[in-house]
Amino acid sequence: MTSAIAQRARQTADSDTLTPPVPAHVPLAVQTRDGLVEAVHYGSAVATAPGGDILWSAGDAQTPFYPRSALKPLQAVALVRAGLALADDLLALAAASHSGGPTHRDGARRILAMHGLDESALANTRDLPYGAAEREEWLRGGGTADHVCQNCSGKHAAMAAVCVVNDWPVAGYLDPSHPLQERVAATIEELTGEIPALWSTDGCGTPLPALTLAGMARAYGRLAAASSAPAHDDAAPSRAEAAVARAMRSHPEMVAGEGRDVTDLMRLVPGLVAKDGFEAVQLVGLADGRGLAVKVSDGGDRARMPITVRALAALGVPEALDGTLDPLASQSVLGGGKRVGTLSAVDGVLPAAR
């Protein structure tokens, strides 16, 4: 595994000379202003059945893409399998793109301290808090960009902690050939049912595989449907998936933050597990084992949740049909301070609501 990952990483370094395939995206969201379409967001979406078969898709479900931070719950599963034992709030933080508030920063420090580490162990990039309110508060207090504020610090603290648990070197834990990253890569392949087409490096420094929307939807369906099994049960390997899903459901404010749409979505739909990713990626798992993956082609994050809500309506999720998710389903377009249009999902591209 080590040599294979390293070889794929080296191949990725040469990929700038290649012409990658352009996904066959379709129009999924539009912004209107006084009856005219002002902007169009293209993208792709796919829903999978329990077991992973494709229920329906719009656009391109099979061309590899980078899931970015939507990988974090799958990475967290690998960490639990490798011996990570955290309370649910801290495990949710390990799967988070957090807003960088005091609770998030303190949580990352707690994970480190529990394993005899401090912030010097973190190898993620330095940044200001991701959330606008959290960033303003941090700057007013004289704060500057650091490792703990960066939205991936919970994941990195957990990765460093797993190295301590297993007597692996903490230094170099982001190297694709490190035993930690070997475990993570194997878990991602297992949960998605795919061998990554390519490897790159995510913004925070972790190895980043290219996968398909269908594979990611399959993984989230498995994550959300997992149940805790006794240690003697044949289903015991799924206990890590169940632990991560339980943590995310019980502490959605740690997965994102107050006022974040992913936090709101998990609070509004019982049993749902959701995680976004940079460049307008959204993954959802439903408790019955169905999965949903959305990618907006231009990285326009404003279109991500309206498309997702429309897709959940197509899957018959009650809260997407009875108005519960309406606050997430569209955004107002203003002119002179008054509503003159909307940003919403396109009619007739995704399957009809049922």
Coordinates of C-alpha atoms in Angstrom, one line a residue:
M1 CA 0.0 0.0 0.0
T2 CA 2.8 2.4 0.9
S3 CA 4.5 2.2 -2.5
A4 CA 1.2 2.4 -4.4
I5 CA 0.1 5.6 -2.6
A6 CA 3.5 7.2 -3.0
Q7 CA 3.5 6.3 -6.7
R8 CA 0.1 7.8 -7.2
A9 CA 1.3 10.9 -5.4
R10 CA 4.3 11.2 -7.7
Q11 CA 2.0 10.7 -10.7
T12 CA -0.2 13.5 -9.4
A13 CA 2.8 15.9 -9.3
D14 CA 3.2 15.4 -13.1
S15 CA -0.5 15.9 -13.8
D16 CA -0.2 19.5 -14.8
T17 CA 0.9 18.3 -18.3
L18 CA -2.3 16.4 -18.8
T19 CA -5.6 17.6 -20.2
P20 CA -8.3 16.4 -17.7
P21 CA -11.7 15.3 -18.9
V22 CA -14.4 18.0 -18.5
P23 CA -17.4 16.6 -16.6
A24 CA -20.7 16.7 -18.4
H25 CA -22.5 19.0 -16.0
V26 CA -26.1 20.2 -16.4
P27 CA -27.8 23.4 -15.3
L28 CA -29.0 22.8 -11.7
A29 CA -29.6 26.3 -10.2
V30 CA -30.5 29.7 -11.5
Q31 CA -30.6 33.2 -10.2
T32 CA -33.4 35.3 -11.5
R33 CA -33.9 39.1 -11.3
D34 CA -37.4 40.5 -12.2
G35 CA -38.3 37.5 -14.4
L36 CA -35.0 37.1 -16.2
V37 CA -32.3 34.5 -15.6
E38 CA -29.3 36.4 -14.5
A39 CA -26.9 33.6 -13.6
V40 CA -26.8 29.8 -14.1
H41 CA -25.0 27.2 -12.0
Y42 CA -24.1 24.0 -13.7
G43 CA -23.3 20.9 -11.7
S44 CA -24.1 17.2 -11.1
A45 CA -26.0 15.2 -8.5
V46 CA -26.5 11.5 -7.8
A47 CA -28.6 9.5 -5.4
T48 CA -27.7 6.0 -4.4
A49 CA -29.9 3.2 -2.9
P50 CA -29.0 1.3 0.2
G51 CA -26.3 -1.0 -1.0
G52 CA -24.9 1.6 -3.4
D53 CA -26.7 1.2 -6.7
I54 CA -27.6 4.5 -8.4
L55 CA -31.2 5.5 -8.0
W56 CA -30.9 8.5 -10.3
S57 CA -28.4 11.0 -11.5
A58 CA -28.3 14.4 -13.2
G59 CA -25.2 15.5 -15.1
D60 CA -22.0 13.4 -14.5
A61 CA -21.9 10.9 -11.7
Q62 CA -18.8 9.1 -12.9
T63 CA -16.1 11.5 -13.8
P64 CA -13.7 11.7 -10.8
F65 CA -13.6 14.9 -8.8
Y66 CA -12.0 16.0 -5.5
P67 CA -14.5 15.7 -2.6
R68 CA -12.4 18.1 -0.5
S69 CA -13.6 18.4 3.1
A70 CA -16.6 16.1 2.4
L71 CA -13.9 13.4 2.9
K72 CA -13.6 14.2 6.6
P73 CA -16.2 11.8 8.0
L74 CA -14.6 9.0 6.0
Q75 CA -11.2 10.0 7.4
A76 CA -12.7 10.0 10.9
V77 CA -14.0 6.5 10.4
A78 CA -10.4 5.4 9.6
L79 CA -9.2 7.2 12.8
V80 CA -11.7 5.4 15.0
R81 CA -10.8 2.1 13.4
A82 CA -7.2 2.9 14.3
G83 CA -8.0 3.4 17.9
L84 CA -9.2 7.0 18.3
A85 CA -11.5 7.2 21.3
L86 CA -13.2 10.6 21.8
A87 CA -16.4 11.9 23.3
D88 CA -19.0 12.6 20.7
D89 CA -18.4 16.4 20.6
L90 CA -14.7 15.9 19.9
L91 CA -15.3 13.1 17.4
A92 CA -17.7 15.4 15.5
L93 CA -14.9 18.0 15.5
A94 CA -12.6 15.5 13.9
A95 CA -15.0 15.3 11.0
A96 CA -15.5 19.1 10.9
S97 CA -14.9 22.2 8.8
H98 CA -15.6 24.3 11.8
S99 CA -16.2 28.0 12.0
G100 CA -13.3 28.6 14.4
G101 CA -15.2 29.7 17.4
P102 CA -14.0 29.3 21.0
T103 CA -15.6 25.8 21.4
H104 CA -14.0 24.6 18.2
R105 CA -10.6 26.0 19.1
D106 CA -10.8 24.6 22.6
G107 CA -11.9 21.2 21.3
A108 CA -8.9 20.9 19.1
R109 CA -6.6 21.8 22.0
R110 CA -8.4 19.2 24.2
I111 CA -7.8 16.4 21.7
L112 CA -4.1 17.3 21.6
A113 CA -3.8 17.6 25.4
M114 CA -5.5 14.2 26.0
H115 CA -2.7 12.6 24.0
G116 CA 0.2 14.6 25.5
L117 CA 0.5 17.0 22.5
D118 CA 0.2 20.7 21.9
E119 CA -0.4 22.9 18.9
S120 CA 3.2 22.4 17.7
A121 CA 2.1 18.9 16.6
L122 CA -0.4 20.3 14.0
A123 CA 0.8 20.3 10.4
N124 CA -2.2 22.0 8.9
T125 CA -2.0 25.4 7.3
R126 CA -2.4 28.6 9.4
D127 CA -5.6 30.5 8.8
L128 CA -8.1 32.9 10.4
P129 CA -11.5 31.4 11.7
Y130 CA -13.7 30.4 8.8
G131 CA -16.9 31.8 10.2
A132 CA -17.5 35.5 9.5
A133 CA -18.6 36.3 13.1
E134 CA -15.9 34.1 14.6
R135 CA -13.2 35.7 12.4
E136 CA -14.3 39.3 13.4
E137 CA -14.3 38.4 17.1
W138 CA -10.8 36.8 16.7
L139 CA -9.4 39.8 14.9
R140 CA -10.9 42.3 17.4
G141 CA -9.1 40.5 20.1
G142 CA -5.8 40.9 18.2
G143 CA -5.7 37.3 16.9
T144 CA -3.8 36.3 13.8
A145 CA -3.8 33.3 11.6
D146 CA -2.8 30.1 13.4
H147 CA -3.2 26.3 13.2
V148 CA -6.0 25.9 15.7
C149 CA -8.2 28.6 14.0
Q150 CA -8.0 26.8 10.7
N151 CA -11.2 25.0 9.9
C152 CA -9.5 21.5 9.7
S153 CA -7.7 21.7 13.1
G154 CA -10.0 19.1 14.7
K155 CA -9.2 16.6 12.0
H156 CA -5.5 17.3 12.3
A157 CA -5.5 17.1 16.1
A158 CA -7.3 13.7 15.8
M159 CA -4.7 12.5 13.2
A160 CA -1.8 13.5 15.5
A161 CA -3.6 11.8 18.4
V162 CA -4.0 8.5 16.5
C163 CA -0.2 8.5 15.9
V164 CA 0.3 8.6 19.6
V165 CA -2.2 5.8 20.2
N166 CA -0.3 3.6 17.7
D167 CA 3.2 4.6 18.5
W168 CA 3.6 6.1 15.0
P169 CA 5.7 9.1 14.5
V170 CA 3.7 12.3 14.8
A171 CA 6.1 14.2 12.6
G172 CA 5.3 13.6 8.9
Y173 CA 1.7 12.3 9.6
L174 CA 0.6 14.0 6.3
D175 CA 3.0 12.0 4.2
P176 CA 1.1 9.6 1.9
S177 CA 3.4 6.8 2.9
H178 CA 2.8 7.3 6.7
P179 CA 1.0 4.4 8.3
L180 CA -1.9 6.8 9.3
Q181 CA -2.5 7.9 5.7
E182 CA -2.3 4.3 4.5
R183 CA -5.1 3.4 6.9
V184 CA -7.1 6.4 5.7
A185 CA -6.6 5.6 2.0
A186 CA -7.7 2.0 2.6
T187 CA -10.8 3.0 4.5
I188 CA -11.8 5.5 1.8
E189 CA -11.4 2.8 -0.9
E190 CA -13.5 0.4 1.2
L191 CA -16.4 2.8 1.9
T192 CA -16.6 4.3 -1.6
G193 CA -16.0 1.0 -3.4
E194 CA -13.5 2.8 -5.6
I195 CA -9.8 3.0 -6.2
P196 CA -9.0 6.8 -6.5
A197 CA -8.3 7.9 -10.1
L198 CA -5.7 10.4 -8.9
W199 CA -4.2 11.8 -5.7
S200 CA -3.5 15.4 -4.9
T201 CA -3.1 17.5 -1.7
D202 CA -6.0 19.3 0.0
G203 CA -5.7 22.9 1.1
C204 CA -4.9 21.9 4.7
G205 CA -2.2 19.5 3.6
T206 CA -3.9 16.0 3.8
P207 CA -3.7 13.6 0.8
L208 CA -6.7 14.1 -1.4
P209 CA -8.1 11.3 -3.6
A210 CA -10.2 11.9 -6.8
L211 CA -13.4 9.9 -6.6
T212 CA -16.8 9.9 -8.3
L213 CA -20.0 11.4 -7.0
A214 CA -21.5 7.9 -7.0
G215 CA -18.8 6.5 -4.9
M216 CA -19.0 9.3 -2.3
A217 CA -22.8 9.0 -2.2
R218 CA -22.4 5.3 -1.6
A219 CA -20.0 5.9 1.3
Y220 CA -22.4 8.4 3.0
G221 CA -25.3 6.0 2.7
R222 CA -23.2 3.4 4.4
L223 CA -22.1 5.9 7.1
A224 CA -25.6 7.0 7.9
A225 CA -27.1 3.5 8.0
A226 CA -24.4 2.0 10.2
S227 CA -25.5 0.7 13.6
S228 CA -23.4 0.0 16.7
A229 CA -22.8 -3.7 17.0
P230 CA -21.5 -5.7 19.9
A231 CA -17.9 -6.6 19.7
H232 CA -18.7 -10.3 19.0
D233 CA -21.1 -9.4 16.2
D234 CA -20.1 -10.0 12.5
A235 CA -21.1 -6.3 11.9
A236 CA -18.6 -5.0 14.4
P237 CA -16.5 -3.2 11.8
S238 CA -19.4 -0.9 11.1
R239 CA -19.2 0.4 14.7
A240 CA -16.7 3.1 13.6
E241 CA -19.1 4.3 11.0
A242 CA -21.9 4.3 13.5
A243 CA -19.7 6.3 16.0
V244 CA -18.9 9.0 13.5
A245 CA -22.5 9.3 12.3
R246 CA -23.8 9.5 15.9
A247 CA -21.3 12.2 16.8
M248 CA -22.1 14.3 13.8
R249 CA -25.9 14.0 14.4
S250 CA -25.6 14.8 18.1
H251 CA -23.2 17.7 17.6
P252 CA -23.8 19.4 14.3
E253 CA -22.6 22.7 15.7
M254 CA -19.2 21.1 16.0
V255 CA -19.2 19.8 12.4
A256 CA -19.8 23.3 11.1
G257 CA -21.0 26.1 13.4
E258 CA -24.0 28.2 14.4
G259 CA -25.6 29.8 11.4
R260 CA -24.1 27.3 8.9
D261 CA -26.4 25.5 6.6
V262 CA -24.9 22.0 7.2
T263 CA -25.6 22.4 10.9
D264 CA -29.1 23.5 10.2
L265 CA -29.8 20.7 7.8
M266 CA -28.7 18.0 10.3
R267 CA -30.9 19.6 13.0
L268 CA -33.9 19.8 10.8
V269 CA -33.8 16.2 9.4
P270 CA -33.6 13.4 12.0
G271 CA -31.1 10.7 11.1
L272 CA -29.5 12.7 8.3
V273 CA -25.7 13.1 8.1
A274 CA -24.3 15.9 6.0
K275 CA -20.9 17.4 5.2
D276 CA -19.9 20.1 2.7
G277 CA -16.6 20.6 1.0
F278 CA -14.8 23.4 -0.7
E279 CA -15.6 24.2 -4.3
A280 CA -19.4 23.6 -3.6
V281 CA -19.5 20.0 -2.7
Q282 CA -22.3 18.6 -0.6
L283 CA -22.7 15.0 0.7
V284 CA -25.7 13.6 2.5
G285 CA -26.5 10.2 4.0
L286 CA -29.9 9.1 5.1
A287 CA -30.6 6.7 7.9
D288 CA -32.1 4.2 5.6
G289 CA -28.9 3.9 3.7
R290 CA -29.5 6.2 0.7
G291 CA -26.8 8.6 -0.2
L292 CA -26.7 11.9 -2.1
A293 CA -23.8 13.8 -3.7
V294 CA -23.9 17.3 -5.2
K295 CA -21.1 19.2 -7.0
V296 CA -21.6 22.7 -8.4
S297 CA -19.2 23.0 -11.4
D298 CA -18.0 26.6 -10.9
G299 CA -17.5 26.2 -7.1
G300 CA -20.4 28.6 -6.5
D301 CA -21.3 27.7 -2.9
R302 CA -24.5 29.7 -2.9
A303 CA -26.1 27.1 -5.2
R304 CA -25.0 24.1 -3.1
M305 CA -27.8 23.9 -0.6
P306 CA -30.8 24.9 -2.9
I307 CA -29.8 22.0 -5.2
T308 CA -29.4 19.7 -2.2
V309 CA -32.8 20.5 -0.8
R310 CA -34.4 19.9 -4.2
A311 CA -32.6 16.6 -4.5
L312 CA -33.8 15.6 -1.0
A313 CA -37.4 16.4 -2.2
A314 CA -36.8 14.1 -5.1
L315 CA -35.8 11.4 -2.6
G316 CA -39.1 11.9 -0.7
V317 CA -37.5 13.3 2.4
P318 CA -40.5 14.6 4.4
E319 CA -38.8 17.7 5.6
A320 CA -38.0 18.7 2.0
L321 CA -41.6 18.3 1.1
D322 CA -43.5 19.9 4.0
G323 CA -41.7 23.3 4.0
T324 CA -39.3 22.5 6.9
L325 CA -36.3 23.0 4.7
D326 CA -37.7 26.0 2.8
P327 CA -35.3 28.5 4.5
L328 CA -32.4 26.5 2.9
A329 CA -34.1 25.9 -0.5
S330 CA -33.7 29.4 -2.0
Q331 CA -32.0 32.7 -1.5
S332 CA -33.5 36.2 -2.1
V333 CA -32.0 38.4 -4.7
L334 CA -32.2 42.1 -3.7
G335 CA -32.6 45.3 -5.7
G336 CA -32.5 48.5 -3.7
G337 CA -33.0 46.5 -0.5
K338 CA -36.2 44.8 -1.9
R339 CA -36.6 41.2 -3.1
V340 CA -36.6 41.2 -6.9
G341 CA -35.6 37.6 -7.6
T342 CA -34.4 34.3 -6.2
L343 CA -31.6 31.8 -6.4
S344 CA -33.1 28.3 -6.6
A345 CA -32.8 24.9 -8.1
V346 CA -33.9 24.5 -11.7
D347 CA -37.2 22.8 -12.4
G348 CA -37.3 19.6 -14.5
V349 CA -33.6 18.6 -14.2
L350 CA -33.7 16.6 -11.0
P351 CA -36.5 14.0 -10.6
A352 CA -39.8 15.3 -9.5
A353 CA -40.5 15.6 -5.7
R354 CA -42.3 12.6 -4.4

